[in-house]
N, CA, C and O atoms as a DFTB+ gen file, in Angstrom:
508 C
 N C O
     1  1      18.774     -87.150      81.068
     2  2      19.139     -85.964      81.603
     3  2      18.815     -85.118      80.504
     4  3      18.603     -85.329      79.310
     5  1      18.839     -83.730      81.495
     6  2      18.377     -82.848      80.300
     7  2      19.358     -81.738      80.785
     8  3      19.531     -81.513      81.983
     9  1      20.100     -80.938      79.615
    10  2      20.994     -79.827      79.897
    11  2      20.339     -78.755      79.434
    12  3      19.670     -78.713      78.401
    13  1      20.551     -77.795      80.280
    14  2      19.996     -76.406      80.062
    15  2      20.923     -75.189      79.978
    16  3      21.658     -74.803      80.887
    17  1      20.788     -74.637      78.764
    18  2      21.828     -73.497      78.618
    19  2      21.131     -72.155      78.148
    20  3      20.593     -71.977      77.055
    21  1      21.263     -71.095      79.358
    22  2      20.945     -69.913      79.026
    23  2      21.733     -69.026      78.416
    24  3      22.952     -69.139      78.291
    25  1      20.863     -67.875      77.913
    26  2      21.722     -66.590      76.821
    27  2      20.618     -65.638      76.850
    28  3      19.417     -65.704      77.111
    29  1      21.494     -64.670      76.468
    30  2      20.790     -63.283      76.084
    31  2      20.773     -62.244      77.672
    32  3      20.180     -61.165      77.669
    33  1      21.419     -62.705      78.800
    34  2      22.034     -62.001      79.832
    35  2      22.862     -60.568      79.293
    36  3      23.301     -60.262      78.185
    37  1      22.857     -60.023      80.296
    38  2      23.751     -58.602      80.192
    39  2      23.723     -57.358      80.793
    40  3      23.385     -57.446      81.974
    41  1      23.966     -56.159      80.398
    42  2      24.026     -55.050      81.292
    43  2      22.604     -54.344      80.274
    44  3      22.390     -54.647      79.101
    45  1      21.953     -53.570      80.931
    46  2      20.724     -52.645      80.565
    47  2      20.662     -51.212      81.241
    48  3      21.388     -51.046      82.221
    49  1      19.995     -50.331      80.883
    50  2      19.573     -49.161      81.843
    51  2      18.266     -49.507      82.016
    52  3      17.479     -50.097      81.275
    53  1      18.137     -48.962      83.308
    54  2      16.360     -48.888      83.830
    55  2      15.450     -48.594      82.613
    56  3      15.749     -47.688      81.834
    57  1      14.299     -49.381      82.436
    58  2      13.400     -49.274      81.667
    59  2      13.571     -49.611      80.366
    60  3      12.872     -49.178      79.451
    61  1      14.720     -50.576      80.218
    62  2      15.091     -51.156      79.000
    63  2      14.719     -52.440      79.207
    64  3      14.292     -52.844      80.289
    65  1      14.870     -53.192      78.113
    66  2      14.599     -54.514      77.636
    67  2      15.367     -55.716      77.379
    68  3      16.265     -55.505      76.565
    69  1      15.304     -57.069      77.862
    70  2      16.251     -58.040      77.340
    71  2      15.358     -59.297      77.186
    72  3      14.309     -59.407      77.820
    73  1      15.815     -60.258      76.308
    74  2      15.227     -61.406      76.223
    75  2      16.307     -62.401      76.265
    76  3      17.370     -62.436      75.644
    77  1      15.707     -63.353      77.296
    78  2      16.501     -64.460      77.962
    79  2      15.844     -65.729      77.081
    80  3      14.676     -65.830      76.705
    81  1      16.951     -66.666      76.867
    82  2      16.657     -68.036      76.025
    83  2      17.397     -69.243      76.772
    84  3      18.546     -69.413      77.179
    85  1      16.337     -69.931      76.768
    86  2      17.317     -71.517      77.232
    87  2      16.796     -72.758      76.507
    88  3      15.679     -73.262      76.387
    89  1      18.030     -73.066      76.067
    90  2      18.106     -74.028      75.039
    91  2      18.409     -75.466      75.762
    92  3      19.484     -75.658      76.330
    93  1      17.351     -76.492      75.696
    94  2      17.388     -77.685      76.409
    95  2      17.966     -78.651      75.165
    96  3      17.573     -78.614      73.999
    97  1      18.911     -79.448      75.670
    98  2      19.324     -80.686      74.897
    99  2      19.653     -81.862      75.924
   100  3      20.066     -81.699      77.072
   101  1      19.388     -83.099      75.284
   102  2      19.516     -84.262      76.121
   103  2      18.734     -85.461      75.402
   104  3      17.840     -85.233      74.588
   105  1      19.012     -86.362      75.652
   106  2      18.564     -87.695      75.013
   107  2      16.998     -88.111      75.821
   108  3      16.138     -88.731      75.196
   109  1      16.855     -87.812      76.815
   110  2      15.832     -88.396      77.853
   111  2      14.697     -87.810      77.439
   112  3      13.783     -88.523      77.025
   113  1      14.560     -86.383      77.481
   114  2      13.281     -85.746      77.531
   115  2      13.338     -84.816      76.325
   116  3      14.375     -84.308      75.897
   117  1      12.087     -84.640      75.810
   118  2      11.777     -83.262      75.201
   119  2      11.096     -82.515      75.790
   120  3      10.345     -82.937      76.669
   121  1      11.176     -80.984      75.421
   122  2      10.689     -79.837      76.277
   123  2       9.258     -79.995      76.283
   124  3       8.701     -79.358      77.177
   125  1       8.367     -80.804      75.382
   126  2       6.959     -80.988      75.581
   127  2       6.600     -81.470      76.482
   128  3       5.597     -80.993      77.013
   129  1       7.258     -82.657      77.083
   130  2       7.048     -83.153      78.169
   131  2       7.436     -82.563      79.806
   132  3       7.384     -83.206      80.855
   133  1       7.729     -81.497      79.653
   134  2       8.715     -80.891      80.708
   135  2       7.379     -79.707      81.089
   136  3       6.453     -79.353      80.359
   137  1       7.658     -79.349      82.304
   138  2       7.252     -77.973      83.018
   139  2       8.585     -77.327      83.148
   140  3       9.566     -77.905      83.616
   141  1       8.577     -76.044      82.694
   142  2       9.650     -74.946      82.341
   143  2       9.388     -73.933      83.415
   144  3       8.274     -73.748      83.905
   145  1      10.676     -73.172      83.812
   146  2      10.419     -72.272      84.647
   147  2      11.812     -71.138      84.585
   148  3      12.923     -71.499      84.197
   149  1      11.575     -70.087      84.927
   150  2      12.606     -69.118      85.359
   151  2      12.818     -68.772      86.648
   152  3      11.747     -68.480      87.180
   153  1      13.498     -68.704      87.185
   154  2      14.077     -68.447      88.589
   155  2      15.249     -67.097      88.316
   156  3      15.911     -66.906      87.296
   157  1      15.237     -66.309      89.535
   158  2      16.394     -65.289      89.774
   159  2      16.887     -65.531      90.943
   160  3      16.234     -66.189      91.753
   161  1      18.148     -65.036      91.244
   162  2      18.803     -65.037      92.334
   163  2      19.736     -63.677      92.528
   164  3      20.758     -63.424      91.888
   165  1      19.183     -62.932      93.482
   166  2      20.085     -61.671      93.816
   167  2      21.306     -61.867      94.699
   168  3      20.963     -62.807      95.416
   169  1      22.348     -61.569      95.002
   170  2      23.409     -61.724      95.806
   171  2      22.858     -61.358      97.397
   172  3      22.432     -60.262      97.764
   173  1      22.980     -62.473      98.143
   174  2      22.225     -62.355      99.430
   175  2      20.792     -62.823      99.570
   176  3      20.210     -62.955     100.647
   177  1      20.357     -63.024      98.547
   178  2      18.785     -63.416      98.496
   179  2      18.587     -64.896      98.188
   180  3      19.469     -65.526      97.605
   181  1      17.295     -65.533      98.618
   182  2      17.256     -66.919      98.237
   183  2      16.427     -67.208      96.555
   184  3      15.455     -66.508      96.273
   185  1      16.757     -67.908      95.902
   186  2      16.280     -67.922      94.485
   187  2      14.931     -67.911      94.626
   188  3      14.351     -68.444      95.572
   189  1      14.215     -67.134      93.431
   190  2      12.986     -66.583      93.566
   191  2      12.291     -67.154      92.165
   192  3      12.883     -66.904      91.115
   193  1      11.114     -67.875      92.121
   194  2      10.835     -68.278      91.249
   195  2       9.865     -66.994      90.407
   196  3       8.938     -66.513      91.059
   197  1      10.072     -66.546      89.172
   198  2       9.361     -65.519      88.582
   199  2       8.170     -65.799      87.615
   200  3       7.139     -65.161      87.405
   201  1       8.655     -66.974      87.090
   202  2       7.509     -67.268      85.639
   203  2       7.791     -68.785      85.575
   204  3       8.822     -69.336      85.961
   205  1       6.724     -69.359      85.031
   206  2       6.878     -70.840      84.677
   207  2       5.554     -70.932      83.735
   208  3       4.656     -70.090      83.717
   209  1       5.616     -72.222      82.890
   210  2       4.953     -72.427      81.967
   211  2       4.891     -74.105      81.934
   212  3       5.905     -74.803      81.896
   213  1       3.728     -74.547      81.951
   214  2       3.720     -76.148      81.970
   215  2       3.625     -76.535      80.752
   216  3       3.697     -75.740      79.815
   217  1       3.448     -77.821      80.604
   218  2       3.505     -78.992      79.417
   219  2       2.370     -78.396      78.601
   220  3       2.494     -78.149      77.402
   221  1       1.370     -78.197      79.226
   222  2       0.301     -77.745      78.482
   223  2       0.029     -76.084      78.038
   224  3      -0.923     -75.787      77.315
   225  1       0.955     -75.092      78.550
   226  2       1.250     -74.127      78.052
   227  2       0.378     -73.034      79.169
   228  3       0.277     -71.853      78.835
   229  1      -0.102     -73.405      80.209
   230  2      -0.587     -72.645      81.415
   231  2       0.614     -72.013      81.950
   232  3       1.689     -72.611      81.961
   233  1       0.457     -70.687      82.447
   234  2       1.102     -69.855      82.716
   235  2       1.315     -69.119      84.016
   236  3       0.354     -68.379      84.226
   237  1       2.165     -69.061      84.895
   238  2       1.910     -68.434      86.086
   239  2       3.347     -67.500      86.476
   240  3       4.513     -67.897      86.471
   241  1       2.786     -66.052      86.827
   242  2       4.181     -65.335      87.083
   243  2       4.169     -64.756      88.717
   244  3       3.158     -64.511      89.375
   245  1       5.166     -64.658      89.026
   246  2       5.272     -63.830      90.442
   247  2       4.946     -62.347      90.105
   248  3       5.150     -61.732      89.058
   249  1       4.303     -61.876      91.443
   250  2       3.966     -60.589      91.219
   251  2       4.733     -59.499      91.057
   252  3       4.244     -58.393      90.827
   253  1       6.121     -59.739      91.173
   254  2       7.163     -58.837      90.946
   255  2       7.413     -58.450      89.646
   256  3       7.969     -57.420      89.265
   257  1       6.901     -59.471      88.914
   258  2       7.113     -59.224      87.234
   259  2       5.869     -59.276      86.566
   260  3       5.859     -58.932      85.384
   261  1       4.980     -59.585      87.019
   262  2       3.492     -59.290      86.360
   263  2       3.417     -58.160      85.477
   264  3       3.719     -57.024      85.843
   265  1       2.986     -58.475      84.219
   266  2       2.986     -57.553      83.480
   267  2       3.845     -56.703      82.807
   268  3       3.483     -55.795      82.059
   269  1       5.192     -57.058      83.126
   270  2       6.454     -56.611      82.775
   271  2       7.297     -58.109      82.130
   272  3       8.087     -57.760      81.252
   273  1       7.307     -59.191      82.289
   274  2       7.866     -60.425      81.753
   275  2       7.011     -61.239      81.370
   276  3       5.980     -61.436      82.014
   277  1       7.329     -61.932      80.106
   278  2       6.463     -62.783      79.363
   279  2       7.394     -64.154      78.827
   280  3       8.328     -64.145      78.026
   281  1       6.976     -64.970      79.341
   282  2       7.526     -66.370      79.350
   283  2       6.927     -67.083      78.243
   284  3       5.705     -67.085      78.102
   285  1       7.640     -67.640      77.509
   286  2       7.115     -68.317      76.189
   287  2       7.951     -69.854      75.851
   288  3       9.127     -70.011      76.179
   289  1       7.268     -70.760      75.262
   290  2       8.275     -72.044      74.876
   291  2       8.124     -72.179      73.502
   292  3       7.225     -71.577      72.915
   293  1       8.984     -72.976      72.872
   294  2       8.844     -73.318      71.213
   295  2       9.274     -74.766      71.427
   296  3      10.427     -75.068      71.736
   297  1       8.318     -75.620      71.252
   298  2       8.929     -77.211      71.456
   299  2       9.506     -77.612      70.665
   300  3      10.456     -78.357      70.911
   301  1       9.134     -77.252      69.314
   302  2       9.921     -77.497      68.063
   303  2      11.244     -76.914      68.252
   304  3      11.964     -77.502      67.445
   305  1      12.000     -75.988      68.958
   306  2      12.990     -75.696      69.281
   307  2      14.052     -75.899      70.304
   308  3      15.249     -75.670      70.483
   309  1      12.611     -76.659      71.118
   310  2      13.377     -77.181      72.669
   311  2      13.587     -75.902      73.365
   312  3      14.186     -76.135      74.415
   313  1      13.322     -74.540      73.205
   314  2      13.662     -73.448      73.708
   315  2      12.617     -72.799      74.536
   316  3      11.463     -72.639      74.137
   317  1      13.084     -72.404      75.780
   318  2      12.280     -71.637      76.599
   319  2      12.659     -70.293      76.552
   320  3      13.852     -70.046      76.377
   321  1      11.728     -69.231      76.696
   322  2      12.215     -67.754      76.178
   323  2      11.598     -66.704      77.626
   324  3      10.666     -67.084      78.335
   325  1      12.211     -65.598      77.805
   326  2      11.747     -64.676      78.770
   327  2      12.059     -63.168      78.157
   328  3      13.151     -62.619      78.012
   329  1      10.799     -62.709      77.861
   330  2      10.785     -61.465      77.342
   331  2      10.770     -60.531      78.429
   332  3       9.669     -60.381      78.959
   333  1      11.861     -59.776      78.952
   334  2      11.743     -58.711      80.007
   335  2      11.596     -57.424      79.688
   336  3      12.449     -56.880      78.987
   337  1      10.707     -56.868      80.061
   338  2      10.667     -55.341      79.732
   339  2      10.734     -54.416      80.895
   340  3      11.019     -54.913      81.984
   341  1      10.466     -52.887      80.798
   342  2      10.597     -51.958      82.024
   343  2      11.449     -52.490      83.405
   344  3      11.126     -52.556      84.591
   345  1      12.611     -52.814      82.715
   346  2      13.384     -53.282      83.841
   347  2      14.001     -52.288      84.823
   348  3      14.484     -51.254      84.361
   349  1      14.024     -52.491      86.017
   350  2      14.750     -51.743      87.074
   351  2      15.569     -52.575      87.501
   352  3      15.668     -53.785      87.299
   353  1      16.455     -51.522      88.407
   354  2      17.495     -52.542      89.061
   355  2      17.371     -53.400      90.205
   356  3      18.398     -53.929      90.632
   357  1      16.220     -53.627      90.794
   358  2      15.656     -54.471      91.415
   359  2      15.658     -55.550      90.837
   360  3      15.668     -56.610      91.463
   361  1      15.643     -55.452      88.962
   362  2      15.705     -57.065      88.721
   363  2      17.095     -57.425      88.514
   364  3      17.155     -58.554      88.026
   365  1      18.113     -56.957      88.676
   366  2      19.649     -57.214      88.836
   367  2      19.545     -58.578      89.748
   368  3      19.061     -58.709      90.872
   369  1      20.253     -59.690      88.761
   370  2      19.953     -60.868      89.318
   371  2      20.805     -61.682      88.276
   372  3      21.178     -61.292      87.169
   373  1      21.023     -62.866      88.856
   374  2      21.514     -64.115      88.187
   375  2      20.185     -65.034      87.725
   376  3      19.506     -65.626      88.564
   377  1      19.909     -65.077      86.331
   378  2      18.606     -65.824      86.056
   379  2      18.853     -67.063      85.509
   380  3      19.613     -67.232      84.555
   381  1      18.051     -68.221      86.252
   382  2      18.143     -69.342      85.830
   383  2      16.830     -69.863      85.085
   384  3      15.750     -69.280      85.184
   385  1      17.028     -71.008      84.338
   386  2      15.915     -71.851      83.681
   387  2      16.049     -72.879      84.548
   388  3      16.923     -73.016      85.404
   389  1      15.042     -73.678      84.260
   390  2      14.699     -75.103      85.463
   391  2      13.790     -76.025      84.500
   392  3      13.294     -75.648      83.438
   393  1      13.690     -77.079      84.974
   394  2      13.079     -77.924      84.041
   395  2      12.776     -79.451      84.968
   396  3      13.565     -80.066      85.686
   397  1      11.412     -79.746      84.652
   398  2      11.141     -81.057      85.437
   399  2       9.980     -81.931      84.735
   400  3       9.106     -81.376      84.069
   401  1      10.008     -82.984      84.874
   402  2       9.259     -83.808      84.116
   403  2       7.894     -84.331      85.178
   404  3       6.916     -84.913      84.709
   405  1       8.029     -84.030      86.544
   406  2       7.073     -84.611      87.163
   407  2       5.784     -83.433      87.229
   408  3       5.980     -82.223      87.116
   409  1       4.591     -84.000      87.413
   410  2       3.101     -83.502      87.229
   411  2       3.064     -82.692      88.391
   412  3       3.196     -83.258      89.476
   413  1       2.900     -81.408      88.349
   414  2       2.598     -80.587      89.387
   415  2       1.972     -79.586      89.474
   416  3       2.290     -78.787      88.593
   417  1       1.019     -79.148      90.301
   418  2      -0.238     -77.862      90.108
   419  2       0.663     -76.686      89.575
   420  3       1.841     -76.607      89.922
   421  1       0.051     -75.727      88.680
   422  2       0.685     -74.660      88.152
   423  2       0.958     -73.677      89.297
   424  3       1.818     -72.835      89.037
   425  1       0.361     -73.614      90.587
   426  2       1.110     -72.864      91.701
   427  2       2.181     -73.454      92.259
   428  3       2.656     -72.736      93.138
   429  1       2.778     -74.507      92.104
   430  2       3.627     -75.021      92.464
   431  2       5.084     -74.818      91.729
   432  3       6.162     -74.908      92.317
   433  1       4.914     -74.532      90.350
   434  2       5.889     -74.267      89.427
   435  2       6.706     -73.144      89.701
   436  3       7.697     -72.942      89.000
   437  1       6.349     -72.230      90.832
   438  2       7.063     -71.176      91.236
   439  2       8.197     -71.761      92.261
   440  3       9.171     -71.074      92.568
   441  1       8.013     -72.967      92.723
   442  2       8.751     -73.309      93.911
   443  2      10.298     -74.019      93.417
   444  3      10.405     -74.841      92.506
   445  1      11.109     -73.639      94.011
   446  2      12.362     -74.240      93.082
   447  2      12.585     -75.604      93.489
   448  3      13.514     -75.874      94.250
   449  1      11.611     -76.703      92.927
   450  2      11.673     -77.932      93.073
   451  2      11.961     -78.684      91.654
   452  3      11.123     -79.405      91.113
   453  1      12.868     -78.499      91.284
   454  2      13.107     -78.585      89.860
   455  2      14.779     -79.780      89.798
   456  3      15.851     -79.718      90.399
   457  1      14.229     -80.729      88.779
   458  2      15.453     -81.694      88.580
   459  2      16.323     -81.028      87.827
   460  3      17.462     -81.368      88.146
   461  1      16.316     -80.206      86.942
   462  2      17.150     -79.820      85.788
   463  2      17.529     -78.160      86.069
   464  3      16.606     -77.466      86.495
   465  1      18.803     -77.546      85.849
   466  2      18.845     -76.360      86.029
   467  2      19.827     -76.156      85.314
   468  3      20.724     -76.981      85.142
   469  1      19.771     -74.838      84.720
   470  2      20.882     -74.071      83.690
   471  2      21.845     -74.078      84.881
   472  3      21.738     -74.546      86.015
   473  1      23.168     -73.168      84.038
   474  2      24.023     -72.277      85.053
   475  2      23.906     -70.950      85.260
   476  3      24.770     -70.310      85.860
   477  1      22.701     -70.371      84.725
   478  2      22.415     -69.098      85.056
   479  2      22.856     -67.905      83.882
   480  3      23.723     -68.380      83.148
   481  1      22.601     -66.902      83.616
   482  2      22.931     -65.668      82.922
   483  2      22.942     -64.645      83.817
   484  3      22.224     -64.780      84.808
   485  1      23.562     -63.691      83.708
   486  2      23.413     -62.662      84.670
   487  2      22.665     -61.229      84.063
   488  3      22.973     -60.810      82.947
   489  1      21.988     -60.762      84.637
   490  2      21.309     -59.409      84.126
   491  2      21.516     -58.223      85.348
   492  3      21.123     -58.331      86.510
   493  1      22.130     -57.248      84.846
   494  2      22.496     -56.117      85.128
   495  2      21.775     -55.027      84.709
   496  3      22.014     -54.432      83.659
   497  1      20.737     -54.682      85.630
   498  2      20.384     -53.117      85.416
   499  2      20.439     -51.923      86.098
   500  3      20.024     -51.751      87.244
   501  1      20.966     -51.078      85.369
   502  2      21.609     -49.707      85.975
   503  2      20.368     -48.768      86.180
   504  3      19.229     -48.968      85.760
   505  1      20.729     -47.926      86.759
   506  2      19.462     -46.745      87.082
   507  2      20.002     -45.500      86.066
   508  3      19.371     -44.446      85.992
């Protein structure tokens, strides 16, 4: 089992920045054997994969966040990060981190087929 705990959410004005963190804990896996991703879900909308980083460090972004968000991982700290900049009200959502040990293609990592999920952290962007 892997427990994931997100932090860093909050309220920010349009154009602002936030950095989300996702700390992983558990005795079964270490993050270096996991593919990791960030998803978000706005009210009334489906959960959307926005950024993923596989165990080799390869990265994929959804078009909606490309060039504004940066995903990174620190395996020594078992932590995943999402640096978000140039935020707009459309980025308002609950943000979730996810982890999985199965080997998949990079393009598949933005699909919500993950074994482990955090509880989420709210990001609210005001205009």
